[in-house]
Coordinates of C-alpha atoms and ligand atoms in Angstrom, one line a residue:
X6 CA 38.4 -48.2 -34.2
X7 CA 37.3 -48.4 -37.8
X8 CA 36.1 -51.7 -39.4
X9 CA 38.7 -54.0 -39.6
X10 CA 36.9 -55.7 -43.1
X11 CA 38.1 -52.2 -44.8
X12 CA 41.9 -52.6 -43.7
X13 CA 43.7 -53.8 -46.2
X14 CA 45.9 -56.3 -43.9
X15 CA 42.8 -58.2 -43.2
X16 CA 41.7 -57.4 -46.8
X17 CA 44.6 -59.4 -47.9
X18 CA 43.9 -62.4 -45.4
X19 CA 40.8 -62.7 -46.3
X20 CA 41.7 -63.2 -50.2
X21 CA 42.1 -59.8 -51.9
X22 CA 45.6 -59.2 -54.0
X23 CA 46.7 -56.0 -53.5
X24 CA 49.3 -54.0 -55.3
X25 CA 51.1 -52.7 -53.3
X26 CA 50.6 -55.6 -50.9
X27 CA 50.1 -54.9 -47.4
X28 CA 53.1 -54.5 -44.9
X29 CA 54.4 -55.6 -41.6
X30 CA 57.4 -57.8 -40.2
X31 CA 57.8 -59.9 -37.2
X32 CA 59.7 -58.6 -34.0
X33 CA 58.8 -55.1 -35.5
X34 CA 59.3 -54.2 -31.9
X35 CA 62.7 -54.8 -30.4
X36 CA 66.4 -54.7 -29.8
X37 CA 67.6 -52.8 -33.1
X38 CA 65.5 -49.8 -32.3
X39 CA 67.1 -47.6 -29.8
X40 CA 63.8 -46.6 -28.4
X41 CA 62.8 -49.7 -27.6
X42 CA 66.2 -50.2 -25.8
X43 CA 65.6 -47.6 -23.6
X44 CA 62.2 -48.4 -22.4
X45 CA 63.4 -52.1 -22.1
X46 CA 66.8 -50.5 -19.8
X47 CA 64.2 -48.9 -17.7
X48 CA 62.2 -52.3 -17.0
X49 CA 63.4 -54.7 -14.7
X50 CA 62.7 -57.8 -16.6
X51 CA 62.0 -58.6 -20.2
X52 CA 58.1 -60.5 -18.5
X53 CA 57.5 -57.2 -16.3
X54 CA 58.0 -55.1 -19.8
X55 CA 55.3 -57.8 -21.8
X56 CA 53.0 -57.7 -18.0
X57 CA 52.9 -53.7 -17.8
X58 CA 50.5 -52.7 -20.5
X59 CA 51.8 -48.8 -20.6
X60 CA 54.7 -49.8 -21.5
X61 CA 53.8 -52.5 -24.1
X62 CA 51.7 -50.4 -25.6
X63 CA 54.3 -48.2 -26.2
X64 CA 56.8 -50.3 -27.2
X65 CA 54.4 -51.7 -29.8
X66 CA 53.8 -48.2 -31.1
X67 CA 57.6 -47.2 -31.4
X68 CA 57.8 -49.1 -34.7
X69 CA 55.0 -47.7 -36.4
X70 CA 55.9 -43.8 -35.6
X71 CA 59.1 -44.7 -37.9
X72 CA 57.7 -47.0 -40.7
X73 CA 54.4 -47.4 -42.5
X74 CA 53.0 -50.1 -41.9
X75 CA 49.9 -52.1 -42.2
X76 CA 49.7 -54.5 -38.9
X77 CA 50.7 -54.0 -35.5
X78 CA 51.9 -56.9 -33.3
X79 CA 50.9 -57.0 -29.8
X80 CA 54.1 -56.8 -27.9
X81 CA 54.1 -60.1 -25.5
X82 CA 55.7 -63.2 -25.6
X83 CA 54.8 -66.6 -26.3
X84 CA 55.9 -67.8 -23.0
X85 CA 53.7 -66.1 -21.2
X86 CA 52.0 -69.2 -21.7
X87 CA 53.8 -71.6 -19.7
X88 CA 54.5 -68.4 -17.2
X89 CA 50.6 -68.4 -16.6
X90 CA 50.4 -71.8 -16.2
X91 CA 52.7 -71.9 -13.2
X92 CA 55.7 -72.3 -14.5
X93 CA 59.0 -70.9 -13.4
X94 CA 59.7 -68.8 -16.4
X95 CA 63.4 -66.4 -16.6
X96 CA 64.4 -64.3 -19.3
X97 CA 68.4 -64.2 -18.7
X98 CA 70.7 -61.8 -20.3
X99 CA 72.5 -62.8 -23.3
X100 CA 71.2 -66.4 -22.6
X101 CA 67.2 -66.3 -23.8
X102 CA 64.5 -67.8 -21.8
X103 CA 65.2 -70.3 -19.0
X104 CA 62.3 -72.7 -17.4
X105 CA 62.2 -75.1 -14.8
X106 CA 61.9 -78.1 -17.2
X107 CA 58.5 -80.4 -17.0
X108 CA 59.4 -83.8 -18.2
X109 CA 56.5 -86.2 -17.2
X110 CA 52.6 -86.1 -16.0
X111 CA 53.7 -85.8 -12.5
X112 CA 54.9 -82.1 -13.6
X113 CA 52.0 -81.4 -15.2
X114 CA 49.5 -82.3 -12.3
X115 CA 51.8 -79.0 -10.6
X116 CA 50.0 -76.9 -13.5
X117 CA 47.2 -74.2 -12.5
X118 CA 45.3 -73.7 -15.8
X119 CA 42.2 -72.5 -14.1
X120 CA 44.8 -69.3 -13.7
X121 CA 45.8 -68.4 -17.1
X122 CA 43.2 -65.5 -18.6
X123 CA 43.4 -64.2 -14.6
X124 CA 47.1 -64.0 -15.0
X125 CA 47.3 -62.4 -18.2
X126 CA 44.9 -59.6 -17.5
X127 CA 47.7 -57.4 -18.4
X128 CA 47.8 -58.1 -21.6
X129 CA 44.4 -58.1 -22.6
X130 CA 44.8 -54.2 -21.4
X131 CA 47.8 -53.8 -23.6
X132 CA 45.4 -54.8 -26.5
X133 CA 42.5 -52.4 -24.9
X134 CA 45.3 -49.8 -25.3
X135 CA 46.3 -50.4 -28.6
X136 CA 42.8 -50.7 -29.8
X137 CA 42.2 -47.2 -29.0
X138 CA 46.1 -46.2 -29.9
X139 CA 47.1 -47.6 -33.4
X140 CA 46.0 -45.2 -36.6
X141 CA 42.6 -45.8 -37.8
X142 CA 44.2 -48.1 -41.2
X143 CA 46.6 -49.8 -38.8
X144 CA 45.7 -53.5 -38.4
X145 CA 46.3 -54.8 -34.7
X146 CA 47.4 -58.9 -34.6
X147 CA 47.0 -60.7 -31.3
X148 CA 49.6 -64.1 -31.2
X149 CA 50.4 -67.1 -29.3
X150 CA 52.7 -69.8 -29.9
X151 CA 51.9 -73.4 -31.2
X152 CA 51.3 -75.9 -28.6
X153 CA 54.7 -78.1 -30.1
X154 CA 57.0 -74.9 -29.9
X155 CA 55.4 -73.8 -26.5
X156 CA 56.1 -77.9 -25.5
X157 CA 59.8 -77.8 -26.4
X158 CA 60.5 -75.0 -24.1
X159 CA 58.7 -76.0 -21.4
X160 CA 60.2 -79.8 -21.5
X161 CA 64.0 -78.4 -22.8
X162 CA 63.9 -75.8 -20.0
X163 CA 65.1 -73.3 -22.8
X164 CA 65.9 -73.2 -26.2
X165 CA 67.4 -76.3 -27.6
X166 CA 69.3 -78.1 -30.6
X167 CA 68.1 -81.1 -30.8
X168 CA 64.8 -81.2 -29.1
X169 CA 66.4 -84.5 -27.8
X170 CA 64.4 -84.3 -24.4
X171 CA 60.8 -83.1 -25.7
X172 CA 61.2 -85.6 -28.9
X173 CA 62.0 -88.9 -26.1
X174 CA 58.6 -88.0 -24.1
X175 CA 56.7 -88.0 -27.8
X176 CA 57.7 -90.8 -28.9
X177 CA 58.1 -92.8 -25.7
X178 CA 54.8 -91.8 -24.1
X179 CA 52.7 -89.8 -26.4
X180 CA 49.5 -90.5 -24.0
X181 CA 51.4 -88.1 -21.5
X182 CA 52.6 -85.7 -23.8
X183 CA 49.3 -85.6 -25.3
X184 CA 48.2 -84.2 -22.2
X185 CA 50.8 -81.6 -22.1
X186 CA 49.7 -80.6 -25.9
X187 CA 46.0 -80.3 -24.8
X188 CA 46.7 -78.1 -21.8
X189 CA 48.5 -76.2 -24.5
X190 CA 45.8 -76.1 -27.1
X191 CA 43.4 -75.2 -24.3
X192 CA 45.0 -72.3 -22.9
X193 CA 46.1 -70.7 -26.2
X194 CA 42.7 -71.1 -27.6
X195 CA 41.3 -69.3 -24.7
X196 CA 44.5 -66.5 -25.0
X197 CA 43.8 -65.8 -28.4
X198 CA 39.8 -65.4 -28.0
X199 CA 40.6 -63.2 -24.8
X200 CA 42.7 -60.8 -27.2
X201 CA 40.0 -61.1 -29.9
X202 CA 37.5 -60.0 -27.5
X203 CA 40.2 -57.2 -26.2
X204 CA 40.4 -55.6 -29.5
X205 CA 42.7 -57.8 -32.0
X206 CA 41.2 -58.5 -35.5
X207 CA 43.9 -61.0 -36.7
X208 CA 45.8 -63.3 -34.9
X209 CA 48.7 -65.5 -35.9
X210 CA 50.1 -68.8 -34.0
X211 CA 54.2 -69.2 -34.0
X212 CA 54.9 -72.6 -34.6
X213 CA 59.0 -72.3 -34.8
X214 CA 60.1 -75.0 -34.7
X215 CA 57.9 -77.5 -36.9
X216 CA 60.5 -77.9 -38.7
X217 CA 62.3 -80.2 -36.6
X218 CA 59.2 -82.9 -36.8
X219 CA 59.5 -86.4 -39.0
X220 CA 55.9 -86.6 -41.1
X221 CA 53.9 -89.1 -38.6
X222 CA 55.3 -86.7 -35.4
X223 CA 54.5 -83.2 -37.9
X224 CA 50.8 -84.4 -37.9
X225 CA 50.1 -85.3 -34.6
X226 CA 52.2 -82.7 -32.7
X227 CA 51.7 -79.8 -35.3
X228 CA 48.8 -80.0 -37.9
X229 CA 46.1 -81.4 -35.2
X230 CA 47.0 -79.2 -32.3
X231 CA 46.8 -75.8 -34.8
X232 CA 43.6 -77.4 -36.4
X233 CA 42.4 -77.5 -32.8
X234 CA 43.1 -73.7 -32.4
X235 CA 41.7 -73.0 -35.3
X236 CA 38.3 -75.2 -34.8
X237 CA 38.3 -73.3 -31.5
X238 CA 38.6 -69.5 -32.6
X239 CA 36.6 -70.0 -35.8
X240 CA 33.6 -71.6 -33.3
X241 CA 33.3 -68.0 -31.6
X242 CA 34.4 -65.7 -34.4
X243 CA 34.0 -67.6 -38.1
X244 CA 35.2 -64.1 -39.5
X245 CA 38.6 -64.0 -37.5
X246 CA 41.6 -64.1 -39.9
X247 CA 44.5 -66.8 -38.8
X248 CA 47.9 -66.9 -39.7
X249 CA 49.9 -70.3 -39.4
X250 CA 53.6 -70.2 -39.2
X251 CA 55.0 -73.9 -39.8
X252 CA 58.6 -72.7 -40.0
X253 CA 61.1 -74.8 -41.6
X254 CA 58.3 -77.0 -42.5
X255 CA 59.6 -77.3 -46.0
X256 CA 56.7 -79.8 -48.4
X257 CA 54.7 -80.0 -45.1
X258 CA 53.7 -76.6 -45.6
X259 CA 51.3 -77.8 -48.3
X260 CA 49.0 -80.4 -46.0
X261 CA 49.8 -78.0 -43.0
X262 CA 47.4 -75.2 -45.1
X263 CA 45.0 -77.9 -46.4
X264 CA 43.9 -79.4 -42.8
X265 CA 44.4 -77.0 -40.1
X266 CA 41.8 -74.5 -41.8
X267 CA 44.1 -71.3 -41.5
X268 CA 43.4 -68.4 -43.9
X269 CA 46.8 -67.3 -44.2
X270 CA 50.5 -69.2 -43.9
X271 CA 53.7 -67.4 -43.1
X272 CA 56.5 -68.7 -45.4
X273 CA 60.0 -69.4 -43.2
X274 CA 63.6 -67.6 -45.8
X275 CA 63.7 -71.3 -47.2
X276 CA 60.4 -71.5 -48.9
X277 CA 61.0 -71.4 -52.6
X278 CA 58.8 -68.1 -53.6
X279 CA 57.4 -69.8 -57.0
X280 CA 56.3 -73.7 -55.6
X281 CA 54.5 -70.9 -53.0
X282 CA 53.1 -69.2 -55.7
X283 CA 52.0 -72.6 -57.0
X284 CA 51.1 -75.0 -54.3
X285 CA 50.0 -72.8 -51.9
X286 CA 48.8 -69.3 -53.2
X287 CA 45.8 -71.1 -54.6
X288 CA 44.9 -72.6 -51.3
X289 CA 45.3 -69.3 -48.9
X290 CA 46.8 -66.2 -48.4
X291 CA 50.9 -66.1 -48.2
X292 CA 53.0 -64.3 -46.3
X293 CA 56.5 -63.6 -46.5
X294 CA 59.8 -64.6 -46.6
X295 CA 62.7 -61.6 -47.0
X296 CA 65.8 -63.3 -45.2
X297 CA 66.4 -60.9 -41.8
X298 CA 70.1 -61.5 -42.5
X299 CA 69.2 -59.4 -45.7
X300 CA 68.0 -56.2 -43.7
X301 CA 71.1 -56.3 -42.0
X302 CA 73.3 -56.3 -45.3
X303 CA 70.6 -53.8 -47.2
X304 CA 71.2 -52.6 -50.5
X305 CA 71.7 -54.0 -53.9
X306 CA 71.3 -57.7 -52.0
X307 CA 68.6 -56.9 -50.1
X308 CA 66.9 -55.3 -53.0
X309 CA 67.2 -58.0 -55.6
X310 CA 65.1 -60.5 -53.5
X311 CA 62.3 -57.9 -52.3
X312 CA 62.4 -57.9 -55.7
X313 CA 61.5 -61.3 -56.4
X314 CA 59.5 -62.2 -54.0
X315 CA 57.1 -59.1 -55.1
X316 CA 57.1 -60.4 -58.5
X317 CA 56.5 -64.0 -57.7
X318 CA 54.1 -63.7 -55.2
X319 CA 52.5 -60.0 -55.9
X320 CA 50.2 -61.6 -58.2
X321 CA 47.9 -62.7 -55.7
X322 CA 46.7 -62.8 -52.2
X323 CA 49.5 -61.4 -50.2
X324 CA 51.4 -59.8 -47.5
X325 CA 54.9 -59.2 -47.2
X326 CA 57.4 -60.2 -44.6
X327 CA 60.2 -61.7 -43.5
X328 CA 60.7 -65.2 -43.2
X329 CA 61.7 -64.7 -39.3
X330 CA 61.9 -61.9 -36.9
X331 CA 64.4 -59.3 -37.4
X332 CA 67.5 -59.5 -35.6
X333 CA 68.8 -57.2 -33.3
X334 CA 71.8 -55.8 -35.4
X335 CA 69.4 -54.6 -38.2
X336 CA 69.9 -51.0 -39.4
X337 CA 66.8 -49.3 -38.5
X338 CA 67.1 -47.3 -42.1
X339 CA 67.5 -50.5 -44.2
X340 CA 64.3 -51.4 -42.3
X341 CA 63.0 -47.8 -43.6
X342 CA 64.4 -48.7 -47.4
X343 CA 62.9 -52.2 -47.4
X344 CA 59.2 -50.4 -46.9
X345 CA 59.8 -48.0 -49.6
X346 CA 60.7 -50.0 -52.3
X347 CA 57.4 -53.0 -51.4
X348 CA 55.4 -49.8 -51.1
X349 CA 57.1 -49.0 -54.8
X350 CA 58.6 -45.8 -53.8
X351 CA 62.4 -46.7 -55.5
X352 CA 63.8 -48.9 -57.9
X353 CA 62.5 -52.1 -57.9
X354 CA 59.1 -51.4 -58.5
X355 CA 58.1 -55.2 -59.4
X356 CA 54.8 -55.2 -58.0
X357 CA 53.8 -51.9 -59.6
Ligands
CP3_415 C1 60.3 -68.7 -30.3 C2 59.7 -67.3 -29.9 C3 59.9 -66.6 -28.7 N1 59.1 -65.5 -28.7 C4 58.4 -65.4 -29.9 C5 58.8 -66.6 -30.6 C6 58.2 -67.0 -32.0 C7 58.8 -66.3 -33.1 C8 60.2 -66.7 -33.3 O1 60.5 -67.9 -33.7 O2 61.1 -65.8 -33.2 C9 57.5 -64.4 -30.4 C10 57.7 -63.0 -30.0 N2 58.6 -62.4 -29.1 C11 58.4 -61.1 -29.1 C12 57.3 -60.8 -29.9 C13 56.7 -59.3 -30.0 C14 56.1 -58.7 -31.0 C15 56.9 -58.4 -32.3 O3 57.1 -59.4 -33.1 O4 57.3 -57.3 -32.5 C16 56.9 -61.9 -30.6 C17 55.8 -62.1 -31.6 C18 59.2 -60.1 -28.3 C19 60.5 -60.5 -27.7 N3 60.8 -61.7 -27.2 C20 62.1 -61.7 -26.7 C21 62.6 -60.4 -27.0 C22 64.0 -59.9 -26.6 C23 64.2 -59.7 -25.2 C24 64.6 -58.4 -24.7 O5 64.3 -57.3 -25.2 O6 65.3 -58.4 -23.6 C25 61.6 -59.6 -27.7 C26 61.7 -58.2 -28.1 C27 62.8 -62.7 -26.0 C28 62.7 -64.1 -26.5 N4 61.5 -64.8 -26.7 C29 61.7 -66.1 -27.1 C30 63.2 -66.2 -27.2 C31 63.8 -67.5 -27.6 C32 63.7 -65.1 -26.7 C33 65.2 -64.8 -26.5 C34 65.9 -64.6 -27.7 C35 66.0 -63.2 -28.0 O7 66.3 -62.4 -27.1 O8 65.6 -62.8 -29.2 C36 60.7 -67.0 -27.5

């Protein structure tokens, strides 16, 4: 592997503004690609594809055979987590993840953390593999969802609306669901230093939903436990680059980037491009925020935002993506399209 200060992913992380800025967008892997469908019809379950590294590998590697981009993403989940800390953890068909919900400290004292690195061996090897896989100017990112988004599935049992369940154990006993948070912070902070140590050179921490938080409840349940992460990585590697994805955090965003220490935010579809360029651009390095629903649709649409975006946030440290991951009816040649006209290569040419 070459030296990751020379890639000019972690070149933009750690500051530089590049023109062309670098590349890649999340869920680069997955269900709009056909070949990823058929290694993913092969595999039993969704966890046994993210828990057999040949197979991750490749599925990681499909994407970047088609398009040219700068980053890889480890393919894994971010329930894994909860899965390695003895939870009952299904990915069901049509209906997304389903856990045996944990709604008090009683459920937590069921918890094996002492288990988690064992447990995810496999996907430390999936990073081994990729290490020694990716093209030499390929950056590889390791990930790991925040401990509030991590919290609401494991309490909701699922995905959720309202948060209703996970929001009454906050706010009604947030000694106990403290102690859910730290197991969290602990086990992702040892995740992510286990991929570092595996071979990833960036690493970015999913908090989706943020957004749902009142100020107060944004603080203690997202800015501290991501600060925590941060404190812990940056004590074993002070070089490592870390992206922080408050989605949906809207004004947040801004103390969010001032006191969790990250070098570079992801900006959710809904982030205004220019108070970015403004309030935040100065602070870190941006990334971001082409609507998915706008790789589906493609063309003139599509095209006119890239274009803005480049234009408002070209100008200085940056890397583009999208403001979520793409969705699973995306055109694989819009996605082709997209990267051609960021790298400059049709009309649109804004950051040129
Ligand atoms: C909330 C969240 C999850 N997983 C993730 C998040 C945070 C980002 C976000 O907000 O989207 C993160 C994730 N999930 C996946 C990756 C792989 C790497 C990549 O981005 O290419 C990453 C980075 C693969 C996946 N994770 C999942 C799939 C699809 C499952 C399949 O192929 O059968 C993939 C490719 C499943 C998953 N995983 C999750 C849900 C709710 C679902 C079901 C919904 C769905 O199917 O899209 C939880």
């Amino acid at each position: 592997m070459t030296d990751p200060a020379n890639k000019r992913f972690i070149r933009a992380l750690k500051g530089e503004t590049l023109t062309p800025p670098p590349v890649w967008l999340m869920r680069q892997a997955g269900r709009y690609l056909p070949e990823y469908r058929e290694v993913r019809a092969d595999t039993k379950g969704f966890l046994d594809l993210c828990y057999t590294p040949e197979k991750a590998v490749e599925v990681t590697l499909q994407p970047l055979r088609r398009y040219d981009f700068d980053a890889a993403i480890l393919f894994s989940d971010i329930l894994v987590i909860p899965h390695a800390l003895g939870q009952t953890v299904e990915f069901r068909a049509g209906e997304g993840p389903v856990l045996a919900p944990i709604r008090d400290t009683a459920g937590l004292d069921k918890l094996n953390p002492g288990q988690v690195i064992d447990h995810l061996a496999p996907v430390f090897e999936t990073v081994r593999g990729l290490a020694r896989s990716i093209p030499e100017t390929t950056a590889l990112i390791g990930f790991c969802g925040a401990p509030w988004t991590i919290a609401t599935y494991m309490v909701e049992g699922g995905s959720s609306k309202d948060y209703a369940e996970t929001k009454a154990w906050a706010y009604g006993d947030p000694d106990g669901f403290g102690r859910l948070i730290d197991l969290v912070v602990e086990a992702s902070t040892a995740y992510l230093l286990a991929q570092v140590e595996a071979g990833a050179e960036a690493v970015q921490i999913f908090d989706s939903w943020a957004g749902v938080l009142p100020e107060d409840a944004f603080r203690q349940w997202v800015i501290e436990p991501n600060r925590r992460i941060v404190e812990g990585l940056k004590a074993v590697h002070p070089d490592l680059p870390v992206i922080g994805f408050p989605r949906m955090a809207g004004p947040m965003y801004e103390a969010f980037v001032k006191e969790t220490g990250v070098d570079a935010v992801s900006l959710d579809t809904t982030v205004p491009v220019a108070w970015a360029a403004e309030r935040l651009q100065p602070l870190c390095t941006v990334q971001g925020n082409l609507d998915p629903l706008l790789v589906v649709q493609g063309g003139a649409a599509m095209e006119k935002s890239v274009a803005h975006i480049l234009e408002t946030l070209g100008k200085g440290p940056f890397v583009f993506n999208l403001g979520h991951g793409i969705v699973p009816q995306t055109p694989p040649e819009n996605v082709a399209a997209l990267i051609a006209q960021v790298r400059g290569q049709t009309r649109g040419q804004a950051a040129q």
